[in-house]
Amino acid sequence: MAMALAEAEIAAHADEVPVGAVIVATDGTVLARTGNAMRRANDPTAHAEMLALREACATLGSDRLPDCDLYVTLEPCTMCAGAISHARIRRLYYGASDRKAGAVDNGVAFFDQPSCHHKPEVYGGIREKAAARLLKDFFALRRNEPFF
């Protein structure tokens, strides 16, 4: 999770919402380290999780990551939860809960839906305070800006 938090900080310095993601293989090899890049890429799907999934799949030459774990600083949204399921991620570790847009333990609880193809093991609240602090500080600085 420390690597994911570092990626979130890099994203914040690039004026992206500070979310970071890391995908690790069972042998401990880091397959992907990314942060949000929606503004830089002009791509609403460039969430940290999506970018990490793409990078890890490209590295392994596969569309599935069944022996991989995903660490992300914020509870994934519905789009990311769907991609995590389709990639067959083994374990999902996330930092801060997202009561508004989260889709794992909040909102639609995607992995608990009958239409969900695969449910990873989920562990929330990992380094939650540090992850939440990054987000709170980021938005506090931008709260009075006309458009960040």
CSV table of C-alpha atoms in Angstrom, one decimal:
chain,number,residue,atom,x,y,z
A,1,MET,CA,0.0,0.0,0.0
A,2,ALA,CA,3.0,2.3,0.5
A,3,MET,CA,3.7,2.2,-3.2
A,4,ALA,CA,0.0,3.0,-4.0
A,5,LEU,CA,0.1,6.0,-1.6
A,6,ALA,CA,3.3,7.2,-3.4
A,7,GLU,CA,1.5,6.9,-6.7
A,8,ALA,CA,-1.5,8.9,-5.3
A,9,GLU,CA,0.9,11.6,-4.2
A,10,ILE,CA,2.4,11.8,-7.7
A,11,ALA,CA,-1.1,12.1,-9.2
A,12,ALA,CA,-1.9,14.9,-6.8
A,13,HIS,CA,1.2,16.8,-7.9
A,14,ALA,CA,-0.1,16.5,-11.4
A,15,ASP,CA,-3.5,17.9,-10.4
A,16,GLU,CA,-5.2,14.6,-10.6
A,17,VAL,CA,-7.4,13.2,-7.9
A,18,PRO,CA,-4.9,11.4,-5.6
A,19,VAL,CA,-5.6,7.8,-6.2
A,20,GLY,CA,-2.8,5.2,-6.7
A,21,ALA,CA,-2.9,1.6,-7.6
A,22,VAL,CA,-0.3,-1.3,-7.6
A,23,ILE,CA,-0.7,-4.8,-8.9
A,24,VAL,CA,1.6,-7.5,-7.4
A,25,ALA,CA,2.0,-11.1,-8.6
A,26,THR,CA,2.1,-14.0,-6.0
A,27,ASP,CA,5.9,-14.0,-6.1
A,28,GLY,CA,6.0,-10.4,-5.1
A,29,THR,CA,6.8,-9.0,-8.5
A,30,VAL,CA,5.3,-5.5,-9.0
A,31,LEU,CA,3.5,-5.7,-12.4
A,32,ALA,CA,2.1,-2.2,-12.4
A,33,ARG,CA,2.2,1.1,-10.4
A,34,THR,CA,-0.1,3.9,-11.5
A,35,GLY,CA,-2.0,6.9,-10.4
A,36,ASN,CA,-5.1,8.6,-11.7
A,37,ALA,CA,-4.5,10.2,-15.1
A,38,MET,CA,-8.0,11.3,-16.3
A,39,ARG,CA,-7.1,15.0,-16.8
A,40,ARG,CA,-3.7,14.3,-18.3
A,41,ALA,CA,-5.1,11.7,-20.7
A,42,ASN,CA,-8.5,13.4,-21.3
A,43,ASP,CA,-9.9,10.0,-20.6
A,44,PRO,CA,-12.7,9.4,-18.0
A,45,THR,CA,-11.6,5.7,-17.8
A,46,ALA,CA,-8.0,6.5,-16.8
A,47,HIS,CA,-8.6,5.7,-13.1
A,48,ALA,CA,-5.6,4.3,-11.3
A,49,GLU,CA,-7.1,0.8,-11.2
A,50,MET,CA,-7.9,0.7,-14.9
A,51,LEU,CA,-4.4,1.8,-15.8
A,52,ALA,CA,-2.8,-0.7,-13.5
A,53,LEU,CA,-5.0,-3.5,-14.9
A,54,ARG,CA,-4.1,-2.6,-18.5
A,55,GLU,CA,-0.4,-2.4,-17.6
A,56,ALA,CA,-0.3,-5.7,-15.7
A,57,CYS,CA,-2.3,-7.5,-18.5
A,58,ALA,CA,0.1,-6.2,-21.1
A,59,THR,CA,3.1,-7.2,-19.0
A,60,LEU,CA,1.8,-10.8,-18.6
A,61,GLY,CA,0.3,-11.0,-22.1
A,62,SER,CA,-3.1,-12.0,-20.7
A,63,ASP,CA,-6.5,-10.6,-20.1
A,64,ARG,CA,-6.7,-12.3,-16.7
A,65,LEU,CA,-4.8,-11.7,-13.5
A,66,PRO,CA,-5.9,-14.6,-11.3
A,67,ASP,CA,-2.7,-14.8,-9.3
A,68,CYS,CA,-2.4,-11.1,-8.7
A,69,ASP,CA,-3.4,-8.7,-5.9
A,70,LEU,CA,-4.5,-5.1,-6.4
A,71,TYR,CA,-3.7,-2.4,-3.9
A,72,VAL,CA,-5.6,0.9,-4.4
A,73,THR,CA,-5.8,3.9,-2.1
A,74,LEU,CA,-9.6,4.4,-2.6
A,75,GLU,CA,-12.5,2.0,-2.7
A,76,PRO,CA,-13.1,1.3,-6.4
A,77,CYS,CA,-16.0,2.7,-8.3
A,78,THR,CA,-18.5,0.6,-10.3
A,79,MET,CA,-16.4,0.8,-13.5
A,80,CYS,CA,-13.2,-0.3,-11.7
A,81,ALA,CA,-15.0,-3.1,-9.7
A,82,GLY,CA,-16.3,-4.5,-13.0
A,83,ALA,CA,-12.9,-4.5,-14.6
A,84,ILE,CA,-11.4,-6.1,-11.4
A,85,SER,CA,-13.9,-8.8,-11.6
A,86,HIS,CA,-13.3,-9.4,-15.3
A,87,ALA,CA,-9.6,-9.5,-14.8
A,88,ARG,CA,-10.1,-12.2,-12.0
A,89,ILE,CA,-7.9,-10.3,-9.5
A,90,ARG,CA,-7.3,-12.6,-6.6
A,91,ARG,CA,-7.3,-10.1,-3.7
A,92,LEU,CA,-8.3,-6.4,-3.5
A,93,TYR,CA,-6.8,-4.3,-0.8
A,94,TYR,CA,-8.1,-0.7,-0.6
A,95,GLY,CA,-7.4,2.3,1.7
A,96,ALA,CA,-10.2,4.8,2.2
A,97,SER,CA,-13.8,4.0,1.8
A,98,ASP,CA,-15.8,6.0,-0.7
A,99,ARG,CA,-19.4,6.4,0.6
A,100,LYS,CA,-20.4,8.4,-2.5
A,101,ALA,CA,-18.9,6.6,-5.4
A,102,GLY,CA,-17.5,3.4,-4.0
A,103,ALA,CA,-18.9,0.1,-5.3
A,104,VAL,CA,-17.3,-2.6,-3.2
A,105,ASP,CA,-18.5,-2.1,0.4
A,106,ASN,CA,-20.7,0.9,-0.4
A,107,GLY,CA,-23.1,1.9,-3.2
A,108,VAL,CA,-24.0,-1.0,-5.5
A,109,ALA,CA,-21.7,-3.5,-3.7
A,110,PHE,CA,-20.8,-4.9,-7.1
A,111,PHE,CA,-19.1,-8.1,-6.0
A,112,ASP,CA,-22.2,-9.1,-4.1
A,113,GLN,CA,-24.4,-8.9,-7.2
A,114,PRO,CA,-25.6,-12.1,-8.9
A,115,SER,CA,-24.3,-10.7,-12.3
A,116,CYS,CA,-20.7,-10.5,-10.9
A,117,HIS,CA,-18.5,-13.0,-12.7
A,118,HIS,CA,-15.8,-13.2,-10.0
A,119,LYS,CA,-15.4,-11.9,-6.5
A,120,PRO,CA,-11.9,-11.2,-5.2
A,121,GLU,CA,-11.1,-11.5,-1.6
A,122,VAL,CA,-11.6,-7.9,-0.3
A,123,TYR,CA,-9.7,-6.1,2.5
A,124,GLY,CA,-10.7,-2.5,3.1
A,125,GLY,CA,-9.3,0.1,5.4
A,126,ILE,CA,-5.6,-0.6,4.7
A,127,ARG,CA,-3.7,2.6,5.6
A,128,GLU,CA,-7.1,4.3,5.5
A,129,LYS,CA,-6.1,7.4,7.4
A,130,ALA,CA,-3.2,8.2,5.1
A,131,ALA,CA,-5.3,7.6,2.0
A,132,ALA,CA,-8.2,9.7,3.3
A,133,ARG,CA,-5.8,12.5,4.3
A,134,LEU,CA,-4.4,12.8,0.7
A,135,LEU,CA,-7.9,13.1,-0.7
A,136,LYS,CA,-9.1,15.6,2.0
A,137,ASP,CA,-6.0,17.8,1.6
A,138,PHE,CA,-6.3,17.7,-2.2
A,139,PHE,CA,-9.9,18.8,-2.3
A,140,ALA,CA,-9.5,21.4,0.5
A,141,LEU,CA,-6.9,23.2,-1.6
A,142,ARG,CA,-9.2,23.2,-4.6
A,143,ARG,CA,-12.5,23.9,-2.9
A,144,ASN,CA,-12.6,27.6,-3.7
A,145,GLU,CA,-11.1,27.3,-7.2
A,146,PRO,CA,-13.6,27.8,-10.1
A,147,PHE,CA,-12.6,24.6,-11.8
A,148,PHE,CA,-9.7,22.4,-10.8
